[in-house]
mmCIF file of C-alpha atoms in Angstrom:
data_model
loop_
_atom_site.group_PDB
_atom_site.id
_atom_site.type_symbol
_atom_site.label_atom_id
_atom_site.label_comp_id
_atom_site.label_asym_id
_atom_site.label_seq_id
_atom_site.Cartn_x
_atom_site.Cartn_y
_atom_site.Cartn_z
ATOM 1 C CA GLY Q 1 0.000 -0.019 0.014
ATOM 2 C CA ALA Q 2 0.983 3.731 0.101
ATOM 3 C CA GLY Q 3 1.048 4.274 3.849
ATOM 4 C CA VAL Q 4 3.924 5.330 6.130
ATOM 5 C CA SER Q 5 6.550 2.603 6.430
ATOM 6 C CA GLN Q 6 9.122 2.008 9.020
ATOM 7 C CA THR Q 7 12.204 -0.029 9.250
ATOM 8 C CA PRO Q 8 13.179 -2.183 10.968
ATOM 9 C CA SER Q 9 10.076 -3.304 12.885
ATOM 10 C CA ASN Q 10 12.109 -4.605 15.669
ATOM 11 C CA LYS Q 11 15.697 -3.657 16.856
ATOM 12 C CA VAL Q 12 17.484 -5.105 19.774
ATOM 13 C CA THR Q 13 20.868 -3.497 20.702
ATOM 14 C CA GLU Q 14 23.026 -3.399 23.534
ATOM 15 C CA LYS Q 15 23.639 -0.383 25.985
ATOM 16 C CA GLY Q 16 26.156 2.003 24.328
ATOM 17 C CA LYS Q 17 25.635 1.209 20.867
ATOM 18 C CA TYR Q 18 24.396 3.392 18.081
ATOM 19 C CA VAL Q 19 20.959 2.810 16.164
ATOM 20 C CA GLU Q 20 19.457 4.149 13.284
ATOM 21 C CA LEU Q 21 15.495 3.986 12.475
ATOM 22 C CA ARG Q 22 14.026 4.613 9.334
ATOM 23 C CA CYS Q 23 10.800 6.254 8.098
ATOM 24 C CA ASP Q 24 9.291 6.544 4.732
ATOM 25 C CA PRO Q 25 6.373 8.859 4.590
ATOM 26 C CA ILE Q 26 3.245 8.870 2.318
ATOM 27 C CA SER Q 27 4.348 10.061 -1.055
ATOM 28 C CA GLY Q 28 3.696 13.991 -1.303
ATOM 29 C CA HIS Q 29 3.513 14.481 2.458
ATOM 30 C CA THR Q 30 5.689 17.471 3.280
ATOM 31 C CA ALA Q 31 5.276 17.197 7.258
ATOM 32 C CA LEU Q 32 6.894 14.169 8.972
ATOM 33 C CA TYR Q 33 6.905 13.640 12.844
ATOM 34 C CA TRP Q 34 8.558 11.280 15.039
ATOM 35 C CA TYR Q 35 6.928 10.090 18.437
ATOM 36 C CA ARG Q 36 8.139 7.792 21.151
ATOM 37 C CA GLN Q 37 5.740 5.438 22.976
ATOM 38 C CA SER Q 38 6.695 3.711 26.438
ATOM 39 C CA LEU Q 39 4.534 0.742 27.727
ATOM 40 C CA GLY Q 40 1.081 1.915 28.975
ATOM 41 C CA GLN Q 41 1.534 5.658 27.701
ATOM 42 C CA GLY Q 42 0.537 7.470 24.971
ATOM 43 C CA PRO Q 43 2.802 8.621 22.264
ATOM 44 C CA GLU Q 44 5.192 11.528 23.098
ATOM 45 C CA PHE Q 45 6.220 13.924 20.577
ATOM 46 C CA LEU Q 46 9.881 14.287 19.598
ATOM 47 C CA ILE Q 47 10.551 16.198 16.411
ATOM 48 C CA TYR Q 48 8.696 17.722 13.412
ATOM 49 C CA PHE Q 49 10.025 18.138 9.844
ATOM 50 C CA GLN Q 50 8.494 20.530 7.315
ATOM 51 C CA GLY Q 51 10.204 19.657 4.154
ATOM 52 C CA THR Q 52 14.011 19.068 4.923
ATOM 53 C CA GLY Q 53 14.192 21.264 7.868
ATOM 54 C CA ALA Q 54 13.421 20.340 11.566
ATOM 55 C CA ALA Q 55 10.876 23.084 12.511
ATOM 56 C CA ASP Q 56 10.421 21.836 16.134
ATOM 57 C CA ASP Q 57 12.913 19.459 17.823
ATOM 58 C CA SER Q 58 11.638 20.369 21.450
ATOM 59 C CA GLY Q 59 10.525 16.819 22.252
ATOM 60 C CA LEU Q 60 14.169 15.324 21.691
ATOM 61 C CA PRO Q 61 15.014 13.931 25.204
ATOM 62 C CA ASN Q 62 18.733 15.126 25.092
ATOM 63 C CA ASP Q 63 21.743 15.305 22.695
ATOM 64 C CA ARG Q 64 21.921 11.428 21.969
ATOM 65 C CA PHE Q 65 19.125 11.821 19.708
ATOM 66 C CA PHE Q 66 19.223 13.553 16.390
ATOM 67 C CA ALA Q 67 17.014 13.249 13.208
ATOM 68 C CA VAL Q 68 17.524 14.144 9.508
ATOM 69 C CA ARG Q 69 15.190 14.284 6.590
ATOM 70 C CA PRO Q 70 17.889 15.366 3.860
ATOM 71 C CA GLU Q 71 15.536 15.283 0.738
ATOM 72 C CA GLY Q 72 12.439 16.015 2.209
ATOM 73 C CA SER Q 73 11.232 12.525 2.060
ATOM 74 C CA VAL Q 74 12.621 9.835 4.208
ATOM 75 C CA SER Q 75 13.877 10.535 7.583
ATOM 76 C CA THR Q 76 16.277 8.720 9.927
ATOM 77 C CA LEU Q 77 16.040 8.995 13.662
ATOM 78 C CA LYS Q 78 19.590 8.355 15.093
ATOM 79 C CA ILE Q 79 20.308 7.459 18.772
ATOM 80 C CA GLN Q 80 23.965 7.403 20.124
ATOM 81 C CA ARG Q 81 25.223 5.588 23.294
ATOM 82 C CA THR Q 82 21.837 3.876 23.694
ATOM 83 C CA GLU Q 83 20.555 3.485 27.191
ATOM 84 C CA ARG Q 84 18.046 1.072 28.686
ATOM 85 C CA GLY Q 85 15.683 3.885 29.207
ATOM 86 C CA ASP Q 86 15.418 4.409 25.419
ATOM 87 C CA SER Q 87 13.541 1.118 24.944
ATOM 88 C CA ALA Q 88 10.214 1.925 23.489
ATOM 89 C CA VAL Q 89 8.261 1.906 20.236
ATOM 90 C CA TYR Q 90 9.368 4.797 17.917
ATOM 91 C CA LEU Q 91 6.380 5.906 15.602
ATOM 92 C CA CYS Q 92 6.851 7.986 12.694
ATOM 93 C CA ALA Q 93 3.906 10.021 11.131
ATOM 94 C CA SER Q 94 3.294 12.089 7.980
ATOM 95 C CA SER Q 95 0.646 14.624 7.030
ATOM 96 C CA LEU Q 96 0.016 16.470 3.784
ATOM 97 C CA ILE Q 97 1.038 20.109 4.950
ATOM 98 C CA GLY Q 98 1.445 20.080 8.685
ATOM 99 C CA GLY Q 99 -0.919 22.794 9.396
ATOM 100 C CA GLY Q 100 -0.696 26.440 9.172
ATOM 101 C CA THR Q 101 -2.198 29.748 10.448
ATOM 102 C CA ARG Q 102 -5.618 28.639 9.871
ATOM 103 C CA SER Q 103 -5.487 24.716 8.789
ATOM 104 C CA THR Q 104 -4.671 21.485 10.390
ATOM 105 C CA ASP Q 105 -4.479 18.100 8.729
ATOM 106 C CA THR Q 106 -4.398 14.520 9.711
ATOM 107 C CA GLN Q 107 -1.403 12.622 10.842
ATOM 108 C CA TYR Q 108 -1.022 9.131 9.582
ATOM 109 C CA PHE Q 109 0.948 6.689 11.418
ATOM 110 C CA GLY Q 110 3.626 3.843 10.557
ATOM 111 C CA PRO Q 111 3.577 0.568 12.317
ATOM 112 C CA GLY Q 112 6.539 1.739 14.389
ATOM 113 C CA THR Q 113 9.991 0.187 15.418
ATOM 114 C CA ARG Q 114 10.051 -1.422 18.491
ATOM 115 C CA LEU Q 115 13.595 -0.956 20.207
ATOM 116 C CA THR Q 116 14.827 -2.752 22.994
ATOM 117 C CA VAL Q 117 18.108 -1.921 24.589
ATOM 118 C CA LEU Q 118 19.590 -4.627 26.795
ATOM 119 C CA GLU Y 1 2.011 22.694 30.700
ATOM 120 C CA ASP Y 2 -0.258 21.216 27.820
ATOM 121 C CA LYS Y 3 -2.079 17.940 28.809
ATOM 122 C CA VAL Y 4 -4.586 15.494 27.533
ATOM 123 C CA VAL Y 5 -6.504 13.168 29.785
ATOM 124 C CA GLN Y 6 -8.544 10.225 28.954
ATOM 125 C CA SER Y 7 -10.862 8.150 31.086
ATOM 126 C CA PRO Y 8 -11.326 5.558 32.001
ATOM 127 C CA LEU Y 9 -8.010 4.090 31.464
ATOM 128 C CA SER Y 10 -9.298 0.538 30.783
ATOM 129 C CA LEU Y 11 -12.783 -0.983 30.265
ATOM 130 C CA VAL Y 12 -14.316 -4.405 29.942
ATOM 131 C CA VAL Y 13 -17.539 -4.874 28.309
ATOM 132 C CA HIS Y 14 -19.536 -7.649 26.628
ATOM 133 C CA GLU Y 15 -20.502 -7.938 22.947
ATOM 134 C CA GLY Y 16 -23.515 -5.752 22.199
ATOM 135 C CA ASP Y 17 -22.866 -3.144 24.885
ATOM 136 C CA THR Y 18 -22.583 0.627 24.268
ATOM 137 C CA VAL Y 19 -19.427 2.378 25.507
ATOM 138 C CA THR Y 20 -18.334 6.078 25.910
ATOM 139 C CA LEU Y 21 -14.811 7.077 26.187
ATOM 140 C CA ASN Y 22 -13.772 10.507 27.535
ATOM 141 C CA CYS Y 23 -11.159 12.843 26.666
ATOM 142 C CA SER Y 24 -10.263 16.381 28.263
ATOM 143 C CA TYR Y 25 -7.517 18.746 27.458
ATOM 144 C CA GLU Y 26 -5.812 21.905 28.633
ATOM 145 C CA VAL Y 27 -3.629 23.016 25.734
ATOM 146 C CA THR Y 28 -2.617 26.358 24.305
ATOM 147 C CA ASN Y 29 -3.050 27.067 20.653
ATOM 148 C CA PHE Y 30 -5.538 24.175 20.072
ATOM 149 C CA ARG Y 31 -6.417 23.327 16.258
ATOM 150 C CA SER Y 32 -8.167 20.227 16.421
ATOM 151 C CA LEU Y 33 -8.804 16.980 18.337
ATOM 152 C CA LEU Y 34 -8.247 13.682 16.980
ATOM 153 C CA TRP Y 35 -9.076 10.037 17.873
ATOM 154 C CA TYR Y 36 -6.958 6.958 17.065
ATOM 155 C CA LYS Y 37 -7.392 3.353 17.482
ATOM 156 C CA GLN Y 38 -4.261 1.351 18.266
ATOM 157 C CA GLU Y 39 -4.054 -2.481 17.802
ATOM 158 C CA LYS Y 40 -0.581 -3.872 18.140
ATOM 159 C CA LYS Y 41 1.557 -0.661 17.048
ATOM 160 C CA ALA Y 42 0.243 1.617 14.501
ATOM 161 C CA PRO Y 43 -2.374 4.094 15.595
ATOM 162 C CA THR Y 44 -5.106 4.140 12.855
ATOM 163 C CA PHE Y 45 -6.975 7.334 12.304
ATOM 164 C CA LEU Y 46 -10.619 7.488 13.282
ATOM 165 C CA PHE Y 47 -11.904 11.298 13.536
ATOM 166 C CA MET Y 48 -10.656 14.662 13.432
ATOM 167 C CA LEU Y 49 -12.800 17.387 15.182
ATOM 168 C CA THR Y 50 -12.503 21.078 14.918
ATOM 169 C CA SER Y 51 -15.948 22.612 15.369
ATOM 170 C CA SER Y 52 -17.894 22.239 18.727
ATOM 171 C CA GLY Y 53 -21.134 20.335 18.872
ATOM 172 C CA ILE Y 54 -20.790 18.695 15.392
ATOM 173 C CA GLU Y 55 -20.984 14.941 15.644
ATOM 174 C CA LYS Y 56 -18.784 12.871 13.317
ATOM 175 C CA LYS Y 57 -19.917 9.393 12.549
ATOM 176 C CA SER Y 58 -18.565 6.357 11.024
ATOM 177 C CA GLY Y 59 -20.742 3.132 11.233
ATOM 178 C CA ARG Y 60 -20.913 2.362 14.906
ATOM 179 C CA LEU Y 61 -18.410 4.842 16.086
ATOM 180 C CA SER Y 62 -19.204 8.678 16.750
ATOM 181 C CA SER Y 63 -17.585 11.379 18.318
ATOM 182 C CA ILE Y 64 -18.503 15.185 19.289
ATOM 183 C CA LEU Y 65 -16.146 17.878 20.665
ATOM 184 C CA ASP Y 66 -17.246 20.315 23.437
ATOM 185 C CA LYS Y 67 -14.830 23.484 23.258
ATOM 186 C CA LYS Y 68 -16.583 25.171 26.231
ATOM 187 C CA GLU Y 69 -15.681 22.127 28.266
ATOM 188 C CA LEU Y 70 -12.548 21.385 26.720
ATOM 189 C CA SER Y 71 -13.578 17.776 26.174
ATOM 190 C CA SER Y 72 -14.638 15.195 23.668
ATOM 191 C CA ILE Y 73 -16.485 11.934 23.708
ATOM 192 C CA LEU Y 74 -16.052 8.590 21.547
ATOM 193 C CA ASN Y 75 -19.113 6.448 21.455
ATOM 194 C CA ILE Y 76 -19.158 2.908 20.230
ATOM 195 C CA THR Y 77 -22.474 1.117 20.104
ATOM 196 C CA ALA Y 78 -23.065 -2.411 19.534
ATOM 197 C CA THR Y 79 -19.493 -3.316 20.425
ATOM 198 C CA GLN Y 80 -17.925 -6.353 18.885
ATOM 199 C CA THR Y 81 -14.817 -8.156 19.871
ATOM 200 C CA GLY Y 82 -12.870 -6.445 17.012
ATOM 201 C CA ASP Y 83 -13.311 -3.244 18.741
ATOM 202 C CA SER Y 84 -10.903 -4.413 21.378
ATOM 203 C CA ALA Y 85 -8.005 -1.955 21.218
ATOM 204 C CA ILE Y 86 -6.293 1.157 22.904
ATOM 205 C CA TYR Y 87 -8.323 4.253 21.970
ATOM 206 C CA LEU Y 88 -6.063 7.258 21.859
ATOM 207 C CA CYS Y 89 -7.205 10.989 22.032
ATOM 208 C CA ALA Y 90 -4.708 13.674 20.804
ATOM 209 C CA VAL Y 91 -4.834 17.449 20.412
ATOM 210 C CA PHE Y 92 -3.106 19.135 17.432
ATOM 211 C CA THR Y 93 -1.442 22.301 18.672
ATOM 212 C CA TYR Y 94 0.270 24.839 16.241
ATOM 213 C CA LEU Y 95 2.554 27.737 16.827
ATOM 214 C CA TYR Y 96 3.448 29.792 13.785
ATOM 215 C CA ASN Y 97 7.343 29.737 14.446
ATOM 216 C CA GLN Y 98 7.476 26.253 15.407
ATOM 217 C CA GLY Y 99 4.728 24.342 13.553
ATOM 218 C CA GLY Y 100 2.408 21.632 14.732
ATOM 219 C CA LYS Y 101 2.379 18.533 17.026
ATOM 220 C CA LEU Y 102 0.072 16.027 18.563
ATOM 221 C CA ILE Y 103 -0.196 15.829 22.255
ATOM 222 C CA PHE Y 104 -1.643 12.484 23.436
ATOM 223 C CA GLY Y 105 -3.674 11.050 26.154
ATOM 224 C CA GLN Y 106 -2.603 7.993 27.871
ATOM 225 C CA GLY Y 107 -5.048 5.995 26.115
ATOM 226 C CA THR Y 108 -8.367 3.970 27.030
ATOM 227 C CA GLU Y 109 -7.784 0.113 26.781
ATOM 228 C CA LEU Y 110 -11.128 -1.226 25.663
ATOM 229 C CA SER Y 111 -11.483 -5.162 25.961
ATOM 230 C CA VAL Y 112 -14.788 -6.563 24.416
ATOM 231 C CA LYS Y 113 -15.674 -10.050 25.775
ATOM 232 C CA PRO Y 114 -17.739 -12.383 23.671
#
């Protein structure tokens, strides 16, 4: 289908390692979002891209987390020196325009990557 | 601090029952309220509400927003086992110089028994 895709679906790593999580948004969607969902909680915002630029990265927990979207389509979330507390499901969403001064649009989510840090 | 609160946190019903899920919010720069259904991992979109008092309906599901009370409800009639899932309420907030994001509640876990 033409939905949001994320790879890998599961990632197990050891404490201290580096990981990359990939998101492929719906074709033509200019806005892309990353969220993190811990067990029993709702998703929490990490970062929002409008095109190639990160318009809001206020949700990134610390400087070990970084995300890029170099061509305005695929995005990669990068986590350095992983810690056990980083274990969660990382969700990516995309929307057509991301909202504006008078508008809003629907975010569609991918299946997520379940990250487990041992 | 912006927050979205859902109640109840969990609910067990029998097939055929009608359920009402609640969502209240305190956020700045409100643009819309969205409901998602989450089975396994991916939240799937149900409704987006922007105007107060206008019911949105899809089959056995319906939802309405009350901007005066800063709340929304999601109704499911004649529940089926396939309705078992976590239902997430989220508010989309937007700032001109930052863009938008969804603020989620903690979810209501619905279990429908045969």
